[in-house]
Amino acid sequence: MKVDLFDFALPPERIALRPAAPRDSARLLAVDAAGLHDRIVSDLPALLRTGDLLVFNDTRVIPAQLEGKRGTASIGATLHKREGPRRWRAFVRNARRVRDGDRLDFGHDVWAIASGRSDDGSITLDFGGDEPVELLLDRAGKMPIPPYIAARRAPDARDAEDYQTMFAAEKGAVAAPTAALHFTPALLAALAAAGIGHTTLTLHVGAGTFLPVKATDTADHKMHAEWGRLDPASAALLNAARARGGRVIAVGTTSLRLIESACDASGCVQPFEGDTAIFITPGYRFSGVDGLLTNFHLPRSTLFMLVAALMGLERMQSAYAHAVADGYRFYSYGDACLLLP
């Protein structure tokens, strides 16, 4: 399909620079066969059914942005994907100044040797020393808030808390699974009281989630691989929920992509551990999920293509047009969308 089909106009003032407070007070656009419904996130217990199961991503964002020097030249690095105990792929600003074997110094006694430039422009960084890389990042790294926010204001101390979900446990993401930012302990308790369960999986979101689709046709776009794990207990919960007649509702596109990656040919969810580069566009047949709670996504992005695959392109174009006209807040810190095909 032509990527132009997934374009839409978004006024800059619709981009949220801070999350709603409290988190579950964010607006919620519910989209189903009956049409569009303006609600708020705390209404979720009334919008879902007893027996439904929400699936959250428990990845934790690490301070993956580094500023430093190659000699006298200033460079910046955003870690993208772990490849070993001390090795990460990274997107490097001013990468043309970096050659194989160069030492990049990030201050605070944190340094790495660069090598292995790939087709997507990322570079391998091998960190020096004996300390775990997580400790090095705690010293020298910054929270990697999305570029469309960082372009309009500087990251600050609030982002260290605002950009983590209440489920964040497994360190490794360089972007938050932002749909889950809307949840609070009170909302989770209300969902449980309504007979709506939840479980977790892990998918470490990479920096590739922010990269634009440069191809003119979706068939020519290559997705970045991300590491994920869905353990046997969670897989069993998903299958049991559907066997009882409940629906599996993915919270975030990251959860949805991993569930779909873990499905076998019969639609049964299997335990999964490894990389996934699944790319979901209209025409895809969903096997493991029955709905999705997500934020509003960028024009021409793989995530807007995914929601169009779930709900139909025309319906999502209409939903987004309504959201823009009615003042919904977009992107990572923005409002939510409940999609029930």
CSV table of N, CA and C in Angstrom, one decimal, residues 6-85:
chain,number,residue,atom,x,y,z
A,6,PHE,N,-1.7,6.9,4.6
A,6,PHE,CA,-1.7,7.0,6.0
A,6,PHE,C,-1.3,8.4,6.6
A,7,ASP,N,-1.4,9.3,5.7
A,7,ASP,CA,-1.0,10.7,6.1
A,7,ASP,C,-2.3,11.4,6.6
A,8,PHE,N,-2.1,12.4,7.5
A,8,PHE,CA,-3.2,13.3,7.9
A,8,PHE,C,-2.6,14.5,8.5
A,9,ALA,N,-3.4,15.6,8.6
A,9,ALA,CA,-2.9,16.9,9.1
A,9,ALA,C,-3.1,16.9,10.6
A,10,LEU,N,-2.0,17.3,11.3
A,10,LEU,CA,-2.1,17.4,12.7
A,10,LEU,C,-1.5,18.8,13.2
A,11,PRO,N,-2.3,19.7,13.7
A,11,PRO,CA,-1.8,21.0,14.2
A,11,PRO,C,-0.8,20.7,15.3
A,12,PRO,N,0.3,21.5,15.4
A,12,PRO,CA,1.3,21.2,16.4
A,12,PRO,C,0.7,21.4,17.8
A,13,GLU,N,-0.3,22.2,18.0
A,13,GLU,CA,-0.8,22.4,19.4
A,13,GLU,C,-1.5,21.2,19.9
A,14,ARG,N,-1.8,20.2,19.0
A,14,ARG,CA,-2.4,19.0,19.5
A,14,ARG,C,-1.4,18.0,20.1
A,15,ILE,N,-0.1,18.3,20.0
A,15,ILE,CA,0.9,17.4,20.6
A,15,ILE,C,1.0,17.7,22.1
A,16,ALA,N,0.7,16.7,22.9
A,16,ALA,CA,0.8,16.9,24.4
A,16,ALA,C,2.3,16.9,24.8
A,17,LEU,N,2.6,17.9,25.7
A,17,LEU,CA,3.9,18.1,26.2
A,17,LEU,C,4.0,17.5,27.7
A,18,ARG,N,2.9,17.3,28.3
A,18,ARG,CA,2.9,16.7,29.7
A,18,ARG,C,1.7,15.7,29.7
A,19,PRO,N,1.8,14.7,30.5
A,19,PRO,CA,0.6,13.8,30.7
A,19,PRO,C,-0.5,14.4,31.5
A,20,ALA,N,-1.7,13.8,31.4
A,20,ALA,CA,-2.8,14.3,32.2
A,20,ALA,C,-2.6,13.9,33.7
A,21,ALA,N,-3.1,14.7,34.5
A,21,ALA,CA,-3.0,14.5,36.0
A,21,ALA,C,-4.4,14.6,36.6
A,22,PRO,N,-4.8,13.5,37.3
A,22,PRO,CA,-4.2,12.2,37.4
A,22,PRO,C,-4.2,11.5,36.1
A,23,ARG,N,-3.4,10.5,36.0
A,23,ARG,CA,-3.2,9.8,34.7
A,23,ARG,C,-4.5,9.3,34.1
A,24,ASP,N,-5.4,8.8,34.9
A,24,ASP,CA,-6.6,8.2,34.3
A,24,ASP,C,-7.7,9.2,34.0
A,25,SER,N,-7.4,10.5,34.2
A,25,SER,CA,-8.3,11.5,33.8
A,25,SER,C,-8.2,11.9,32.3
A,26,ALA,N,-7.2,11.3,31.6
A,26,ALA,CA,-7.0,11.6,30.2
A,26,ALA,C,-8.3,11.2,29.4
A,27,ARG,N,-8.5,11.9,28.3
A,27,ARG,CA,-9.7,11.6,27.5
A,27,ARG,C,-9.5,10.3,26.8
A,28,LEU,N,-10.6,9.7,26.4
A,28,LEU,CA,-10.6,8.4,25.8
A,28,LEU,C,-11.6,8.4,24.6
A,29,LEU,N,-11.2,8.1,23.4
A,29,LEU,CA,-12.1,8.0,22.3
A,29,LEU,C,-12.3,6.5,22.0
A,30,ALA,N,-13.5,6.0,22.3
A,30,ALA,CA,-13.9,4.6,22.1
A,30,ALA,C,-14.4,4.5,20.6
A,31,VAL,N,-13.8,3.6,19.9
A,31,VAL,CA,-14.2,3.3,18.5
A,31,VAL,C,-14.7,1.9,18.4
A,32,ASP,N,-15.9,1.7,18.0
A,32,ASP,CA,-16.5,0.4,17.8
A,32,ASP,C,-17.5,0.4,16.6
A,33,ALA,N,-18.2,-0.7,16.5
A,33,ALA,CA,-19.1,-0.8,15.3
A,33,ALA,C,-20.2,0.2,15.4
A,34,ALA,N,-20.5,0.7,16.6
A,34,ALA,CA,-21.6,1.7,16.7
A,34,ALA,C,-21.1,3.1,16.4
A,35,GLY,N,-19.8,3.3,16.4
A,35,GLY,CA,-19.3,4.7,16.1
A,35,GLY,C,-18.3,5.1,17.0
A,36,LEU,N,-18.3,6.4,17.3
A,36,LEU,CA,-17.3,7.1,18.1
A,36,LEU,C,-17.9,7.6,19.4
A,37,HIS,N,-17.2,7.4,20.5
A,37,HIS,CA,-17.8,7.7,21.8
A,37,HIS,C,-16.7,8.5,22.6
A,38,ASP,N,-17.0,9.7,23.1
A,38,ASP,CA,-16.1,10.5,23.8
A,38,ASP,C,-16.3,10.2,25.3
A,39,ARG,N,-15.2,9.6,25.9
A,39,ARG,CA,-15.2,9.2,27.3
A,39,ARG,C,-13.9,9.6,28.0
A,40,ILE,N,-13.6,9.2,29.2
A,40,ILE,CA,-12.3,9.3,29.8
A,40,ILE,C,-11.8,8.0,30.2
A,41,VAL,N,-10.5,7.9,30.5
A,41,VAL,CA,-9.9,6.6,30.7
A,41,VAL,C,-10.5,5.9,31.9
A,42,SER,N,-10.9,6.7,33.0
A,42,SER,CA,-11.4,6.0,34.2
A,42,SER,C,-12.8,5.4,33.9
A,43,ASP,N,-13.4,5.6,32.7
A,43,ASP,CA,-14.6,4.9,32.3
A,43,ASP,C,-14.4,3.5,31.9
A,44,LEU,N,-13.1,3.1,31.7
A,44,LEU,CA,-12.8,1.7,31.2
A,44,LEU,C,-13.6,0.6,31.8
A,45,PRO,N,-13.8,0.5,33.1
A,45,PRO,CA,-14.5,-0.6,33.7
A,45,PRO,C,-15.9,-0.7,33.1
A,46,ALA,N,-16.5,0.4,32.7
A,46,ALA,CA,-17.9,0.3,32.1
A,46,ALA,C,-17.9,0.0,30.6
A,47,LEU,N,-16.7,0.2,30.0
A,47,LEU,CA,-16.6,0.0,28.5
A,47,LEU,C,-16.1,-1.4,28.2
A,48,LEU,N,-15.6,-2.1,29.1
A,48,LEU,CA,-15.2,-3.5,28.9
A,48,LEU,C,-16.1,-4.5,29.6
A,49,ARG,N,-15.9,-5.8,29.4
A,49,ARG,CA,-16.8,-6.8,29.9
A,49,ARG,C,-16.2,-7.6,31.0
A,50,THR,N,-17.0,-8.1,31.8
A,50,THR,CA,-16.5,-9.1,32.8
A,50,THR,C,-15.9,-10.3,32.0
A,51,GLY,N,-14.7,-10.7,32.4
A,51,GLY,CA,-14.0,-11.8,31.7
A,51,GLY,C,-13.0,-11.3,30.7
A,52,ASP,N,-13.0,-10.0,30.4
A,52,ASP,CA,-12.0,-9.5,29.5
A,52,ASP,C,-10.6,-9.5,30.2
A,53,LEU,N,-9.5,-9.5,29.4
A,53,LEU,CA,-8.2,-9.6,30.0
A,53,LEU,C,-7.4,-8.5,29.3
A,54,LEU,N,-6.8,-7.6,30.1
A,54,LEU,CA,-5.9,-6.5,29.6
A,54,LEU,C,-4.5,-7.1,29.7
A,55,VAL,N,-3.7,-6.8,28.7
A,55,VAL,CA,-2.3,-7.2,28.6
A,55,VAL,C,-1.4,-6.0,28.5
A,56,PHE,N,-0.5,-5.8,29.6
A,56,PHE,CA,0.4,-4.7,29.7
A,56,PHE,C,1.8,-5.1,29.4
A,57,ASN,N,2.6,-4.1,28.9
A,57,ASN,CA,4.0,-4.3,28.7
A,57,ASN,C,4.7,-3.8,29.9
A,58,ASP,N,5.5,-4.7,30.6
A,58,ASP,CA,6.2,-4.3,31.9
A,58,ASP,C,7.6,-3.8,31.6
A,59,THR,N,8.0,-3.4,30.4
A,59,THR,CA,9.3,-2.9,30.2
A,59,THR,C,9.5,-1.6,30.9
A,60,ARG,N,10.8,-1.4,31.3
A,60,ARG,CA,11.1,-0.1,32.0
A,60,ARG,C,12.1,0.7,31.1
A,61,VAL,N,11.8,2.0,31.0
A,61,VAL,CA,12.7,2.8,30.2
A,61,VAL,C,14.0,3.1,30.9
A,62,ILE,N,15.1,3.0,30.2
A,62,ILE,CA,16.4,3.3,30.7
A,62,ILE,C,16.9,4.6,30.2
A,63,PRO,N,17.8,5.3,30.9
A,63,PRO,CA,18.3,6.6,30.5
A,63,PRO,C,19.2,6.4,29.3
A,64,ALA,N,18.7,6.3,28.2
A,64,ALA,CA,19.4,5.7,27.0
A,64,ALA,C,20.0,6.8,26.1
A,65,GLN,N,19.8,8.1,26.4
A,65,GLN,CA,20.4,9.2,25.6
A,65,GLN,C,21.7,9.6,26.2
A,66,LEU,N,22.7,9.7,25.4
A,66,LEU,CA,24.1,10.1,25.9
A,66,LEU,C,24.6,11.2,25.0
A,67,GLU,N,25.3,12.1,25.7
A,67,GLU,CA,25.9,13.2,25.0
A,67,GLU,C,27.4,13.1,25.3
A,68,GLY,N,28.3,13.3,24.2
A,68,GLY,CA,29.7,13.2,24.5
A,68,GLY,C,30.5,13.7,23.3
A,69,LYS,N,31.7,13.2,23.2
A,69,LYS,CA,32.7,13.7,22.3
A,69,LYS,C,33.4,12.5,21.6
A,70,ARG,N,33.7,12.8,20.3
A,70,ARG,CA,34.7,11.9,19.6
A,70,ARG,C,35.9,12.9,19.3
A,71,GLY,N,36.9,12.8,20.1
A,71,GLY,CA,37.9,13.8,20.1
A,71,GLY,C,37.4,15.1,20.5
A,72,THR,N,37.4,16.1,19.6
A,72,THR,CA,36.8,17.4,19.9
A,72,THR,C,35.4,17.6,19.3
A,73,ALA,N,35.0,16.6,18.5
A,73,ALA,CA,33.7,16.7,17.9
A,73,ALA,C,32.6,16.3,18.8
A,74,SER,N,31.5,17.1,18.9
A,74,SER,CA,30.3,16.7,19.8
A,74,SER,C,29.5,15.7,19.1
A,75,ILE,N,29.1,14.7,19.8
A,75,ILE,CA,28.2,13.6,19.3
A,75,ILE,C,27.1,13.3,20.3
A,76,GLY,N,26.1,12.7,19.8
A,76,GLY,CA,25.0,12.2,20.7
A,76,GLY,C,24.6,10.8,20.3
A,77,ALA,N,24.2,10.0,21.3
A,77,ALA,CA,23.9,8.6,21.0
A,77,ALA,C,22.6,8.3,21.7
A,78,THR,N,21.7,7.6,21.0
A,78,THR,CA,20.5,7.1,21.6
A,78,THR,C,20.6,5.6,21.4
A,79,LEU,N,20.7,4.8,22.5
A,79,LEU,CA,20.8,3.4,22.5
A,79,LEU,C,19.5,2.8,21.9
A,80,HIS,N,19.6,1.8,21.1
A,80,HIS,CA,18.5,1.2,20.3
A,80,HIS,C,18.2,-0.2,20.7
A,81,LYS,N,19.2,-1.0,20.8
A,81,LYS,CA,18.9,-2.5,21.0
A,81,LYS,C,20.1,-3.1,21.6
A,82,ARG,N,19.9,-3.8,22.7
A,82,ARG,CA,21.1,-4.6,23.3
A,82,ARG,C,21.4,-5.8,22.4
A,83,GLU,N,22.7,-5.9,22.3
A,83,GLU,CA,23.2,-7.1,21.5
A,83,GLU,C,24.2,-8.0,22.3
A,84,GLY,N,24.4,-7.6,23.6
A,84,GLY,CA,25.3,-8.4,24.5
A,84,GLY,C,25.4,-7.7,25.8
A,85,PRO,N,26.1,-8.2,26.7
A,85,PRO,CA,26.3,-7.7,28.1
A,85,PRO,C,26.8,-6.2,28.0
